[in-house]
Coordinates of C-alpha atoms in Angstrom, one line a residue:
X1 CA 200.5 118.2 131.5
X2 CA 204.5 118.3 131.5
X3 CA 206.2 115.2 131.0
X4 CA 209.1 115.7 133.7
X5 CA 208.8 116.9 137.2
X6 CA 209.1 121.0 136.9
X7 CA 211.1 122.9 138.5
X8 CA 209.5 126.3 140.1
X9 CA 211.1 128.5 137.9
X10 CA 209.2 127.2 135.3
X11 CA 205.4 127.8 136.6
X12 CA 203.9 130.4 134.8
X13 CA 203.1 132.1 138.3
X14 CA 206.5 131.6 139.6
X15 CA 207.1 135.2 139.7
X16 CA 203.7 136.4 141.6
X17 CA 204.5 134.3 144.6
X18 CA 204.7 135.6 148.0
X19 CA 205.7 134.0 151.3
X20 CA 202.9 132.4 153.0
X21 CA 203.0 134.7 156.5
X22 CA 200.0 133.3 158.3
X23 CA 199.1 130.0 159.5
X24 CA 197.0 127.8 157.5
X25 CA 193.2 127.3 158.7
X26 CA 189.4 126.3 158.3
X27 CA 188.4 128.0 154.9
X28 CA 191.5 130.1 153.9
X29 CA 192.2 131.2 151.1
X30 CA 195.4 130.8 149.4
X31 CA 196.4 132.2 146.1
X32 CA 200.0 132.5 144.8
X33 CA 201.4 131.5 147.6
X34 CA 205.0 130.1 148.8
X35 CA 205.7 127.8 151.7
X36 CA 209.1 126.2 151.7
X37 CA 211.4 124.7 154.5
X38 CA 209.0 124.3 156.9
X39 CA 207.4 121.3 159.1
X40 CA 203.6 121.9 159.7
X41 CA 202.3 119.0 163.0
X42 CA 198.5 119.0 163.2
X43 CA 197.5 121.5 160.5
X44 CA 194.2 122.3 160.4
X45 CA 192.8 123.5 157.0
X46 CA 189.5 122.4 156.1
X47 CA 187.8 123.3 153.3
X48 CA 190.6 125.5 152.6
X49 CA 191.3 126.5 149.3
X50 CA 195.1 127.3 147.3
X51 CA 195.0 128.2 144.0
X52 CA 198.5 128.4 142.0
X53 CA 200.7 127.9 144.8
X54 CA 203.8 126.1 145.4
X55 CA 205.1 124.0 148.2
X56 CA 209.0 122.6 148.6
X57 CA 210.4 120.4 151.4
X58 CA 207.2 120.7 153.6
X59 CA 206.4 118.0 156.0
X60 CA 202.8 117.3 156.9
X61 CA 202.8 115.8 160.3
X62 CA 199.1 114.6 161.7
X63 CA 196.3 117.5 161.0
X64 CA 192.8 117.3 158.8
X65 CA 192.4 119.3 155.3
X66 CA 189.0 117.4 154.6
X67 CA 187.7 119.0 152.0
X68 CA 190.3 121.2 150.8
X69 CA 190.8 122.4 147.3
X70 CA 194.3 122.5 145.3
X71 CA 193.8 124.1 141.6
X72 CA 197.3 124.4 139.7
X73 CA 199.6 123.7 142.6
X74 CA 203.0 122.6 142.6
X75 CA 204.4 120.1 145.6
X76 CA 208.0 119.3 145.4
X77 CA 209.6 117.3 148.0
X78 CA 206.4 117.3 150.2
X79 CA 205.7 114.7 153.1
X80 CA 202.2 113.9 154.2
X81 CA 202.2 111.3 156.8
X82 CA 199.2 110.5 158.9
X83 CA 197.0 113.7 157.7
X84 CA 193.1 113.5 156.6
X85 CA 193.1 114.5 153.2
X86 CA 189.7 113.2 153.1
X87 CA 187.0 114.7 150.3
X88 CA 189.6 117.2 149.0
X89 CA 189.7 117.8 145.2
X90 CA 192.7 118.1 143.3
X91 CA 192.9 119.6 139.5
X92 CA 195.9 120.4 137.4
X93 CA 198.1 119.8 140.5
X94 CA 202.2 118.2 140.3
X95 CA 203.6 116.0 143.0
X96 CA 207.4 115.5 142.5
X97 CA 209.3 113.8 144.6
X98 CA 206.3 113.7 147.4
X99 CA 205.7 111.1 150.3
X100 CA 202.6 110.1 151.4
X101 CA 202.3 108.0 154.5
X102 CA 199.0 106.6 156.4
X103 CA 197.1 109.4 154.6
X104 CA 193.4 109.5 154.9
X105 CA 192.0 110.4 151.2
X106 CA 188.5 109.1 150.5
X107 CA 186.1 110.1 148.6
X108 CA 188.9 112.6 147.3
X109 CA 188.6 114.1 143.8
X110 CA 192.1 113.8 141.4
X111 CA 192.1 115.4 137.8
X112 CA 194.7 116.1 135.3
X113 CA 197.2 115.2 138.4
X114 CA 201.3 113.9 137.6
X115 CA 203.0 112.2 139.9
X116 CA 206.6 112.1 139.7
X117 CA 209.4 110.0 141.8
X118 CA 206.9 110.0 144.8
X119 CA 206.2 107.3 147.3
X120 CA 202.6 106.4 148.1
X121 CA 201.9 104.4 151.0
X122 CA 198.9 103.0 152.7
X123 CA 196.7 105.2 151.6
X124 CA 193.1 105.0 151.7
X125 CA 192.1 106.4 148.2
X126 CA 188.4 104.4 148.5
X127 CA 185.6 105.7 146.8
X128 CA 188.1 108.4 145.2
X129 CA 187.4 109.9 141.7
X130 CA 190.8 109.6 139.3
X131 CA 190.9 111.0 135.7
X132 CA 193.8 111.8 133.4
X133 CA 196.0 110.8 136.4
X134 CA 200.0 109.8 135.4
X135 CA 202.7 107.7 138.3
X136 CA 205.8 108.5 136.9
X137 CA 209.0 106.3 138.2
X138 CA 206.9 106.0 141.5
X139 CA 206.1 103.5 144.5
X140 CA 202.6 102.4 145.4
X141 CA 202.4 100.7 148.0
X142 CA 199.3 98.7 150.0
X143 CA 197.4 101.5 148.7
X144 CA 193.4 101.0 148.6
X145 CA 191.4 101.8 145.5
X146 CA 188.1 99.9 146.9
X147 CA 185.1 101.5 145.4
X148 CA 187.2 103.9 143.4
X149 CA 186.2 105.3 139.5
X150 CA 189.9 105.1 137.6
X151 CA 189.8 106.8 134.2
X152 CA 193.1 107.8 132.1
X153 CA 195.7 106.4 134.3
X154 CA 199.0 105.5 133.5
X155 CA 201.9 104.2 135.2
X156 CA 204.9 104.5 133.2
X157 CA 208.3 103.3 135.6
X158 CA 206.2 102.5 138.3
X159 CA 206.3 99.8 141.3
X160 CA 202.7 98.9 142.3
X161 CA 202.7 96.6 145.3
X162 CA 199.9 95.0 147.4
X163 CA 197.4 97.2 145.7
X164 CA 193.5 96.7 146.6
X165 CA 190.7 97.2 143.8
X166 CA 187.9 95.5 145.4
X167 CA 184.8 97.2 144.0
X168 CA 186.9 99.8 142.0
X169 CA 185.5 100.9 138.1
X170 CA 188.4 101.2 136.1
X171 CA 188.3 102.7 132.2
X172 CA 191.4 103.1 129.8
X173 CA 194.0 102.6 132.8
X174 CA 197.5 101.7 131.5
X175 CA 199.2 99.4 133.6
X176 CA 202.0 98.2 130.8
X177 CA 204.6 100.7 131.7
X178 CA 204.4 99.0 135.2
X179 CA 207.6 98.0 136.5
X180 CA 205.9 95.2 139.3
X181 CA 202.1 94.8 139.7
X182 CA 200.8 93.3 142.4
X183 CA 197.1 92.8 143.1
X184 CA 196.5 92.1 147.2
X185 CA 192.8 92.6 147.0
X186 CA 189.9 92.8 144.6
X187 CA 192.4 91.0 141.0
X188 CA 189.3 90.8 138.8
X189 CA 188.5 95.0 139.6
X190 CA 191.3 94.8 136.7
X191 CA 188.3 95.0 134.3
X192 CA 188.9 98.0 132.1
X193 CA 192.5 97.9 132.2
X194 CA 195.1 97.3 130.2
X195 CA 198.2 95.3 131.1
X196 CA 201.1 93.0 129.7
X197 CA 201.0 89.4 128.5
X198 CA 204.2 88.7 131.3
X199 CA 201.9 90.8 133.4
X200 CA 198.9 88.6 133.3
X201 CA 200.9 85.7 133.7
X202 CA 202.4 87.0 137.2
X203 CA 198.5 87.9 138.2
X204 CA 197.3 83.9 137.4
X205 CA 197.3 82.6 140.3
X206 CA 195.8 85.3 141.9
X207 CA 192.9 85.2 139.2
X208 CA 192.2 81.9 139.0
X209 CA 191.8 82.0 143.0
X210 CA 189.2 84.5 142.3
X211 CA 187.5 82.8 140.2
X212 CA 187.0 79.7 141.6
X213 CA 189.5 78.1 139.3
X214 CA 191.2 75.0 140.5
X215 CA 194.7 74.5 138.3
X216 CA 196.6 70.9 138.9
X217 CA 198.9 69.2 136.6
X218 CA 198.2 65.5 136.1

């Protein structure tokens, strides 16, 4: 996976893309595609399928693309707010500078995916699948991992706010490079993770409530 946002120069199928000419529905099939400068209000795309692609400064307004599939493509300066993304599978994809928004996304699949400079809000990610996933210099926001599997995630520069892991199974996630972490729901899902000593002292309280722990001075 790069380690910076890319620009779309740099994809190695930046030269077979073609302008996307038709309008996005049930079961297409997108490959090499382009869509840039556009607004899009109550797509619908289900089960649809784009394979190296690239999107720029496209806003996702209301719509469902349950169960779409994304294999190697690149979304720079990309809104989603208020769109099902439920049970859609993403692999090899990069977000930069992306906003998501009240976005459906359960049970969705996310692997080998960078984020970069994006801004993730109050999404429902439950019972999502995450591995070899990377935040980079991004805000999470009351988003909900509830019943989620987390494997290979890191979080270098990152703000993660009012988060929820009730339920969530968590294996070799990084939180140290964490700029704030904030645990709203579900603190002791933390099993499996890593995270600072200044870290775990911010999360204390929070702990101890969850564990029943009473702490008075005398």
């Amino acid at each position: 996976m790069a380690q910076s946002p890319r620009a779309m120069s740099d994809l190695p199928f930046a030269e077979y893309l073609e302008p996307l000419t038709t309008t996005m529905a049930p079961y297409g099939d997108y490959d090499t595609v382009r869509v840039d400068d556009t607004e899009v209000k109550d797509v619908e795309a289900g089960n649809a399928r784009f394979t190296e692609s690239a999107l720029s400064t496209v806003t996702f307004t209301g719509g469902r693309m349950r169960g779409a599939r994304f294999n190697d493509v690149w979304f720079s300066t990309v809104r989603w707010v208020g769109t099902d993304l439920a049970d859609t599978q993403w692999l090899d994809v990069e977000f930069a500078g992306t906003n998501m928004a009240g976005i459906e996304c359960y049970g969705a699949e996310f692997r080998r995916v960078s984020f970069f400079n994006c801004k993730i809000d109050s999404v429902n990610w439950r019972a999502a699948n995450f591995h070899g996933v990377r935040f980079v210099d991004c805000t999470l926001r009351d988003v909900d991992f509830g019943g989620a599997t987390l494997t290979d995630l890191t979080f270098p520069g990152s703000r993660v706010e009012r988060l929820a892991l009730n339920g969530a199974t968590l294996s070799r996630v990084d939180l140290r490079g964490a700029t704030a972490l904030e645990i709203n729901d579900g603190v002791t899902g933390l099993k499996g993770a890593t995270i600072t000593e200044l870290q775990l002292m911010s999360l204390a309280p929070s702990l101890a409530h969850a564990l029943g722990v009473q702490v008075e001075d005398l």
